[in-house]
Amino acid sequence: MNNKNEKTIYASFSTDVIHEGHMNIINEANKYGRLIVGVLSDEACVKFDRFPSLHVDDRVKMFEELAEVSEVVIQEETSYTDILNTIQPNYVIHGDNWAKGPQSVIRQNVIEQLKSWDGQLIEIPYTRSENVKKVDDIAREKLAMPEYRRKRLRQLLELRPTVKAIEVHSGLTGLIAEKTVVERDGELDQFDAMWISSLCDSTAKGKPDIELVDMSSRLDTVNDVMEVTTKPIILDGDTGGLVEHFVYNVRTLERMGVSAVIIEDKTGLKKNSLFGTEVKQTQDSIENFCHKISEGKNALRTDDFMIIARIESLILEQGMEDALERAYAYVEAGADGIMIHSRKEDPGEIFEFCDSFRKTNQTTPIVVVPTSFNSVTEAEFAEHGVNIVIYANQLTRSAFPAMQETATKILECHRAKEVDDNLMSIKDIITLID
Ligand code: SPV
Ligand code: MG
């Protein structure tokens, strides 16, 4: 047992609060050797689990204060590969809750890697106590509070090369945005934010996307989503309506904890942009739209909330010059971000806009909605200076054909047996919501 103290054991944590479950791991680890704790970087936390409510430096301090921990390092990635290569510990210790789901690949990679220096993975039963659940619930609920949630989009813009938002229009789709985690190349990832699309919010209500669903109803959707999620919300604010209404609405959204509203520079009866010039759509004047932006900004009470100006010049075939002129004017009027839209499959005009805009403006976030130009990857967008990518309608568009097919099959077969293989199991649906 003499050389026990020479042995090292590594444990990685993403937590903001140390509870009995973590102490269990720490105490067990001490039986094997000198404990090195890896604290996940803020960006890795976002990809792995959820936004940390403590900065990484504070989480490092929290572990440094424990007598049972001999060293604390920062684990930059959700994958253990780099940190384990550096430390080459004799053991890695983890709760046994990572054998299933996206984390199982991370676990497998750890086991494989440890073999190269005869290391070993120690797994202990995950602590499922009332207290652990309570601590976890409190942390989650805190993240959902307006003052924490609202500023999170700005925080993510600092942390992430590309902030990825997915469309949601209900509590259920909110849960999908909140909980979907994937593993790819040994790294975990998830969506950063949610987009409450006017198209999908209207479609879910069986209504056209013409600002017919009024703000009270849109706010009900926001509320439904907020009840069950913690991620930041970007609301599709259509044209923003009358300036006199917009100034009230931004304050309501800010108070609720929404992070951003995107308003488009159209006026009159709004139609969905993807119709392009097939339907009559009128672009607002630069002057009017700048006035709307600056009045909205003046009405805000925090620096957290973002008003993002959406430019429809390419949709309405008004040319690149017009789009750029508007972008500079809207930023000057106080816009916290610019969304540039296009309905071309070829991303050429989007890239041209971003590259030109970035020549004179390197800081204002650029937002894109790649529904038509969907072959472009997030990394390619980032190369052109894009900061936020919104997948604006894909959940609705995937659910609709699935539901339609099920309805058709039941009608054809006069029973539901034939559709059952394509359905979520009853056990899964009744246990979906905790
Ligand atoms: C929406 O999702 O409602 C949008 C984006 O505004 S688009 O449908 O492309 O106009
Ligand atoms: Mg819309």
PDB file of C-alpha atoms in Angstrom, residues 168-364:
ATOM      1  CA  VAL A 168     -40.052  25.396 -30.860  1.00  0.00           C
ATOM      2  CA  HIS A 169     -43.763  26.138 -30.631  1.00  0.00           C
ATOM      3  CA  SER A 170     -44.963  24.261 -27.523  1.00  0.00           C
ATOM      4  CA  GLY A 171     -43.830  22.763 -24.246  1.00  0.00           C
ATOM      5  CA  LEU A 172     -43.171  19.472 -25.999  1.00  0.00           C
ATOM      6  CA  THR A 173     -40.965  20.912 -28.747  1.00  0.00           C
ATOM      7  CA  GLY A 174     -39.304  23.008 -26.025  1.00  0.00           C
ATOM      8  CA  LEU A 175     -38.387  19.775 -24.247  1.00  0.00           C
ATOM      9  CA  ILE A 176     -36.863  18.402 -27.437  1.00  0.00           C
ATOM     10  CA  ALA A 177     -34.734  21.549 -27.795  1.00  0.00           C
ATOM     11  CA  GLU A 178     -33.787  21.350 -24.134  1.00  0.00           C
ATOM     12  CA  LYS A 179     -32.907  17.691 -23.900  1.00  0.00           C
ATOM     13  CA  THR A 180     -31.569  16.513 -27.236  1.00  0.00           C
ATOM     14  CA  VAL A 181     -27.887  15.680 -26.845  1.00  0.00           C
ATOM     15  CA  VAL A 182     -25.780  13.944 -29.459  1.00  0.00           C
ATOM     16  CA  GLU A 183     -22.345  12.420 -29.555  1.00  0.00           C
ATOM     17  CA  ARG A 184     -20.140  12.976 -32.579  1.00  0.00           C
ATOM     18  CA  ASP A 185     -16.447  12.178 -32.890  1.00  0.00           C
ATOM     19  CA  GLY A 186     -16.299  11.589 -29.136  1.00  0.00           C
ATOM     20  CA  GLU A 187     -17.707  15.019 -28.285  1.00  0.00           C
ATOM     21  CA  LEU A 188     -21.181  15.850 -27.002  1.00  0.00           C
ATOM     22  CA  ASP A 189     -23.311  18.670 -28.347  1.00  0.00           C
ATOM     23  CA  GLN A 190     -26.756  20.193 -28.041  1.00  0.00           C
ATOM     24  CA  PHE A 191     -28.792  23.211 -29.134  1.00  0.00           C
ATOM     25  CA  ASP A 192     -27.975  26.494 -27.435  1.00  0.00           C
ATOM     26  CA  ALA A 193     -31.209  28.376 -27.880  1.00  0.00           C
ATOM     27  CA  MET A 194     -34.819  28.218 -29.054  1.00  0.00           C
ATOM     28  CA  TRP A 195     -36.530  30.126 -31.861  1.00  0.00           C
ATOM     29  CA  ILE A 196     -40.230  30.783 -31.545  1.00  0.00           C
ATOM     30  CA  SER A 197     -41.061  31.073 -35.207  1.00  0.00           C
ATOM     31  CA  SER A 198     -44.106  33.010 -36.386  1.00  0.00           C
ATOM     32  CA  LEU A 199     -44.538  30.467 -39.172  1.00  0.00           C
ATOM     33  CA  CYS A 200     -44.558  27.455 -36.863  1.00  0.00           C
ATOM     34  CA  ASP A 201     -46.440  29.109 -34.011  1.00  0.00           C
ATOM     35  CA  SER A 202     -49.144  30.052 -36.546  1.00  0.00           C
ATOM     36  CA  THR A 203     -49.043  26.665 -38.274  1.00  0.00           C
ATOM     37  CA  ALA A 204     -49.476  24.855 -34.944  1.00  0.00           C
ATOM     38  CA  LYS A 205     -52.687  26.853 -34.544  1.00  0.00           C
ATOM     39  CA  GLY A 206     -53.768  26.112 -38.124  1.00  0.00           C
ATOM     40  CA  LYS A 207     -53.414  29.780 -39.057  1.00  0.00           C
ATOM     41  CA  PRO A 208     -51.498  31.572 -41.844  1.00  0.00           C
ATOM     42  CA  ASP A 209     -48.230  33.367 -41.070  1.00  0.00           C
ATOM     43  CA  ILE A 210     -49.611  36.901 -41.509  1.00  0.00           C
ATOM     44  CA  GLU A 211     -49.394  38.314 -37.967  1.00  0.00           C
ATOM     45  CA  LEU A 212     -52.889  36.963 -37.411  1.00  0.00           C
ATOM     46  CA  VAL A 213     -51.855  35.164 -34.217  1.00  0.00           C
ATOM     47  CA  ASP A 214     -51.758  38.120 -31.874  1.00  0.00           C
ATOM     48  CA  MET A 215     -49.066  38.956 -29.327  1.00  0.00           C
ATOM     49  CA  SER A 216     -51.095  37.643 -26.355  1.00  0.00           C
ATOM     50  CA  SER A 217     -51.266  34.260 -28.004  1.00  0.00           C
ATOM     51  CA  ARG A 218     -47.571  34.389 -28.959  1.00  0.00           C
ATOM     52  CA  LEU A 219     -46.760  35.185 -25.322  1.00  0.00           C
ATOM     53  CA  ASP A 220     -48.780  32.172 -24.208  1.00  0.00           C
ATOM     54  CA  THR A 221     -46.534  30.039 -26.414  1.00  0.00           C
ATOM     55  CA  VAL A 222     -43.450  31.697 -24.929  1.00  0.00           C
ATOM     56  CA  ASN A 223     -44.792  30.948 -21.478  1.00  0.00           C
ATOM     57  CA  ASP A 224     -45.538  27.299 -22.300  1.00  0.00           C
ATOM     58  CA  VAL A 225     -41.981  26.881 -23.538  1.00  0.00           C
ATOM     59  CA  MET A 226     -40.503  28.703 -20.561  1.00  0.00           C
ATOM     60  CA  GLU A 227     -42.353  26.497 -18.071  1.00  0.00           C
ATOM     61  CA  VAL A 228     -40.366  23.421 -19.086  1.00  0.00           C
ATOM     62  CA  THR A 229     -37.025  24.723 -20.364  1.00  0.00           C
ATOM     63  CA  THR A 230     -33.982  26.737 -19.333  1.00  0.00           C
ATOM     64  CA  LYS A 231     -32.415  27.662 -22.685  1.00  0.00           C
ATOM     65  CA  PRO A 232     -32.601  31.200 -24.036  1.00  0.00           C
ATOM     66  CA  ILE A 233     -35.455  32.205 -26.313  1.00  0.00           C
ATOM     67  CA  ILE A 234     -35.318  34.245 -29.510  1.00  0.00           C
ATOM     68  CA  LEU A 235     -38.782  35.379 -30.509  1.00  0.00           C
ATOM     69  CA  ASP A 236     -39.741  35.942 -34.111  1.00  0.00           C
ATOM     70  CA  GLY A 237     -41.427  39.336 -33.697  1.00  0.00           C
ATOM     71  CA  ASP A 238     -42.591  39.590 -37.344  1.00  0.00           C
ATOM     72  CA  THR A 239     -42.607  43.306 -38.279  1.00  0.00           C
ATOM     73  CA  GLY A 240     -42.741  44.405 -34.639  1.00  0.00           C
ATOM     74  CA  GLY A 241     -46.108  46.023 -35.446  1.00  0.00           C
ATOM     75  CA  LEU A 242     -46.789  49.641 -34.664  1.00  0.00           C
ATOM     76  CA  VAL A 243     -43.995  51.476 -32.862  1.00  0.00           C
ATOM     77  CA  GLU A 244     -46.500  52.369 -30.145  1.00  0.00           C
ATOM     78  CA  HIS A 245     -47.145  48.659 -29.567  1.00  0.00           C
ATOM     79  CA  PHE A 246     -43.556  47.520 -30.047  1.00  0.00           C
ATOM     80  CA  VAL A 247     -42.284  49.577 -27.111  1.00  0.00           C
ATOM     81  CA  TYR A 248     -44.709  47.783 -24.775  1.00  0.00           C
ATOM     82  CA  ASN A 249     -44.046  44.392 -26.253  1.00  0.00           C
ATOM     83  CA  VAL A 250     -40.269  44.531 -25.899  1.00  0.00           C
ATOM     84  CA  ARG A 251     -40.639  45.397 -22.235  1.00  0.00           C
ATOM     85  CA  THR A 252     -43.010  42.490 -21.694  1.00  0.00           C
ATOM     86  CA  LEU A 253     -40.599  40.122 -23.405  1.00  0.00           C
ATOM     87  CA  GLU A 254     -37.675  41.502 -21.425  1.00  0.00           C
ATOM     88  CA  ARG A 255     -39.574  41.072 -18.150  1.00  0.00           C
ATOM     89  CA  MET A 256     -40.520  37.495 -19.046  1.00  0.00           C
ATOM     90  CA  GLY A 257     -36.879  36.573 -19.643  1.00  0.00           C
ATOM     91  CA  VAL A 258     -36.886  36.302 -23.434  1.00  0.00           C
ATOM     92  CA  SER A 259     -33.360  37.053 -24.722  1.00  0.00           C
ATOM     93  CA  ALA A 260     -34.019  38.582 -28.110  1.00  0.00           C
ATOM     94  CA  VAL A 261     -36.677  39.603 -30.563  1.00  0.00           C
ATOM     95  CA  ILE A 262     -36.037  39.656 -34.284  1.00  0.00           C
ATOM     96  CA  ILE A 263     -38.119  42.116 -36.268  1.00  0.00           C
ATOM     97  CA  GLU A 264     -38.198  42.294 -40.055  1.00  0.00           C
ATOM     98  CA  ASP A 265     -38.202  45.478 -42.104  1.00  0.00           C
ATOM     99  CA  LYS A 266     -41.550  44.915 -43.757  1.00  0.00           C
ATOM    100  CA  THR A 267     -44.734  46.886 -43.382  1.00  0.00           C
ATOM    101  CA  GLY A 268     -48.437  46.368 -44.050  1.00  0.00           C
ATOM    102  CA  LEU A 269     -49.799  42.842 -44.305  1.00  0.00           C
ATOM    103  CA  LYS A 270     -46.813  40.648 -43.602  1.00  0.00           C
ATOM    104  CA  LYS A 271     -46.399  37.433 -45.602  1.00  0.00           C
ATOM    105  CA  ASN A 272     -43.860  34.725 -44.999  1.00  0.00           C
ATOM    106  CA  SER A 273     -40.499  35.641 -46.523  1.00  0.00           C
ATOM    107  CA  LEU A 274     -40.161  32.318 -48.286  1.00  0.00           C
ATOM    108  CA  PHE A 275     -42.923  33.435 -50.696  1.00  0.00           C
ATOM    109  CA  GLY A 276     -40.401  36.033 -51.865  1.00  0.00           C
ATOM    110  CA  THR A 277     -41.818  38.184 -54.672  1.00  0.00           C
ATOM    111  CA  GLU A 278     -44.585  35.677 -55.498  1.00  0.00           C
ATOM    112  CA  VAL A 279     -46.868  37.667 -53.201  1.00  0.00           C
ATOM    113  CA  LYS A 280     -47.096  41.389 -52.567  1.00  0.00           C
ATOM    114  CA  GLN A 281     -44.807  42.364 -49.690  1.00  0.00           C
ATOM    115  CA  THR A 282     -43.707  45.886 -48.845  1.00  0.00           C
ATOM    116  CA  GLN A 283     -40.398  46.802 -47.296  1.00  0.00           C
ATOM    117  CA  ASP A 284     -40.397  49.516 -44.671  1.00  0.00           C
ATOM    118  CA  SER A 285     -38.346  52.670 -45.237  1.00  0.00           C
ATOM    119  CA  ILE A 286     -34.949  52.801 -43.572  1.00  0.00           C
ATOM    120  CA  GLU A 287     -36.069  55.820 -41.602  1.00  0.00           C
ATOM    121  CA  ASN A 288     -39.236  54.227 -40.201  1.00  0.00           C
ATOM    122  CA  PHE A 289     -37.527  50.990 -39.317  1.00  0.00           C
ATOM    123  CA  CYS A 290     -34.627  52.780 -37.613  1.00  0.00           C
ATOM    124  CA  HIS A 291     -37.177  54.722 -35.591  1.00  0.00           C
ATOM    125  CA  LYS A 292     -38.822  51.453 -34.503  1.00  0.00           C
ATOM    126  CA  ILE A 293     -35.479  49.999 -33.454  1.00  0.00           C
ATOM    127  CA  SER A 294     -34.381  53.050 -31.476  1.00  0.00           C
ATOM    128  CA  GLU A 295     -37.751  53.428 -29.737  1.00  0.00           C
ATOM    129  CA  GLY A 296     -37.603  49.743 -28.821  1.00  0.00           C
ATOM    130  CA  LYS A 297     -34.084  50.111 -27.446  1.00  0.00           C
ATOM    131  CA  ASN A 298     -35.113  53.158 -25.405  1.00  0.00           C
ATOM    132  CA  ALA A 299     -37.947  51.217 -23.826  1.00  0.00           C
ATOM    133  CA  LEU A 300     -35.686  48.457 -22.476  1.00  0.00           C
ATOM    134  CA  ARG A 301     -34.630  48.329 -18.844  1.00  0.00           C
ATOM    135  CA  THR A 302     -31.646  45.993 -19.101  1.00  0.00           C
ATOM    136  CA  ASP A 303     -28.627  45.557 -21.361  1.00  0.00           C
ATOM    137  CA  ASP A 304     -29.390  41.857 -21.629  1.00  0.00           C
ATOM    138  CA  PHE A 305     -32.263  41.926 -24.088  1.00  0.00           C
ATOM    139  CA  MET A 306     -31.390  42.101 -27.791  1.00  0.00           C
ATOM    140  CA  ILE A 307     -33.352  43.684 -30.602  1.00  0.00           C
ATOM    141  CA  ILE A 308     -32.183  42.084 -33.827  1.00  0.00           C
ATOM    142  CA  ALA A 309     -33.032  43.741 -37.145  1.00  0.00           C
ATOM    143  CA  ARG A 310     -33.920  41.461 -40.022  1.00  0.00           C
ATOM    144  CA  ILE A 311     -33.236  42.656 -43.528  1.00  0.00           C
ATOM    145  CA  GLU A 312     -35.584  41.570 -46.306  1.00  0.00           C
ATOM    146  CA  SER A 313     -33.790  43.260 -49.213  1.00  0.00           C
ATOM    147  CA  LEU A 314     -32.529  39.999 -50.734  1.00  0.00           C
ATOM    148  CA  ILE A 315     -35.910  38.307 -50.300  1.00  0.00           C
ATOM    149  CA  LEU A 316     -37.594  41.239 -52.052  1.00  0.00           C
ATOM    150  CA  GLU A 317     -34.847  41.468 -54.706  1.00  0.00           C
ATOM    151  CA  GLN A 318     -33.752  44.952 -53.759  1.00  0.00           C
ATOM    152  CA  GLY A 319     -30.079  44.148 -54.137  1.00  0.00           C
ATOM    153  CA  MET A 320     -26.975  43.796 -52.037  1.00  0.00           C
ATOM    154  CA  GLU A 321     -26.294  47.522 -51.796  1.00  0.00           C
ATOM    155  CA  ASP A 322     -29.706  48.103 -50.259  1.00  0.00           C
ATOM    156  CA  ALA A 323     -29.189  45.227 -47.805  1.00  0.00           C
ATOM    157  CA  LEU A 324     -25.836  46.607 -46.664  1.00  0.00           C
ATOM    158  CA  GLU A 325     -27.057  50.192 -46.428  1.00  0.00           C
ATOM    159  CA  ARG A 326     -29.870  48.994 -44.211  1.00  0.00           C
ATOM    160  CA  ALA A 327     -27.563  46.882 -42.069  1.00  0.00           C
ATOM    161  CA  TYR A 328     -25.329  49.850 -41.268  1.00  0.00           C
ATOM    162  CA  ALA A 329     -28.322  52.112 -40.622  1.00  0.00           C
ATOM    163  CA  TYR A 330     -30.016  49.605 -38.314  1.00  0.00           C
ATOM    164  CA  VAL A 331     -26.839  49.101 -36.301  1.00  0.00           C
ATOM    165  CA  GLU A 332     -26.498  52.870 -36.033  1.00  0.00           C
ATOM    166  CA  ALA A 333     -30.096  53.014 -34.750  1.00  0.00           C
ATOM    167  CA  GLY A 334     -29.171  50.590 -31.964  1.00  0.00           C
ATOM    168  CA  ALA A 335     -29.847  47.101 -33.347  1.00  0.00           C
ATOM    169  CA  ASP A 336     -28.002  44.462 -31.303  1.00  0.00           C
ATOM    170  CA  GLY A 337     -27.736  42.108 -34.243  1.00  0.00           C
ATOM    171  CA  ILE A 338     -28.524  41.761 -37.929  1.00  0.00           C
ATOM    172  CA  MET A 339     -30.426  38.906 -39.496  1.00  0.00           C
ATOM    173  CA  ILE A 340     -29.935  38.586 -43.235  1.00  0.00           C
ATOM    174  CA  HIS A 341     -32.430  36.414 -45.068  1.00  0.00           C
ATOM    175  CA  SER A 342     -32.451  34.773 -48.487  1.00  0.00           C
ATOM    176  CA  ARG A 343     -34.610  32.177 -50.170  1.00  0.00           C
ATOM    177  CA  LYS A 344     -31.980  31.030 -52.630  1.00  0.00           C
ATOM    178  CA  GLU A 345     -30.582  27.543 -52.364  1.00  0.00           C
ATOM    179  CA  ASP A 346     -27.170  28.902 -53.273  1.00  0.00           C
ATOM    180  CA  PRO A 347     -25.651  30.628 -50.238  1.00  0.00           C
ATOM    181  CA  GLY A 348     -23.659  33.029 -52.465  1.00  0.00           C
ATOM    182  CA  GLU A 349     -25.643  36.163 -51.655  1.00  0.00           C
ATOM    183  CA  ILE A 350     -25.671  35.391 -47.938  1.00  0.00           C
ATOM    184  CA  PHE A 351     -21.884  34.930 -47.915  1.00  0.00           C
ATOM    185  CA  GLU A 352     -21.414  38.095 -49.972  1.00  0.00           C
ATOM    186  CA  PHE A 353     -23.514  40.085 -47.510  1.00  0.00           C
ATOM    187  CA  CYS A 354     -21.686  38.688 -44.468  1.00  0.00           C
ATOM    188  CA  ASP A 355     -18.216  39.202 -45.963  1.00  0.00           C
ATOM    189  CA  SER A 356     -19.000  42.799 -46.962  1.00  0.00           C
ATOM    190  CA  PHE A 357     -20.630  43.636 -43.647  1.00  0.00           C
ATOM    191  CA  ARG A 358     -17.724  42.164 -41.705  1.00  0.00           C
ATOM    192  CA  LYS A 359     -15.244  44.389 -43.591  1.00  0.00           C
ATOM    193  CA  THR A 360     -16.511  47.372 -41.637  1.00  0.00           C
ATOM    194  CA  ASN A 361     -18.282  45.758 -38.694  1.00  0.00           C
ATOM    195  CA  GLN A 362     -16.593  42.901 -36.842  1.00  0.00           C
ATOM    196  CA  THR A 363     -18.718  42.869 -33.718  1.00  0.00           C
ATOM    197  CA  THR A 364     -22.456  43.043 -34.396  1.00  0.00           C
TER     198      THR A 364
END
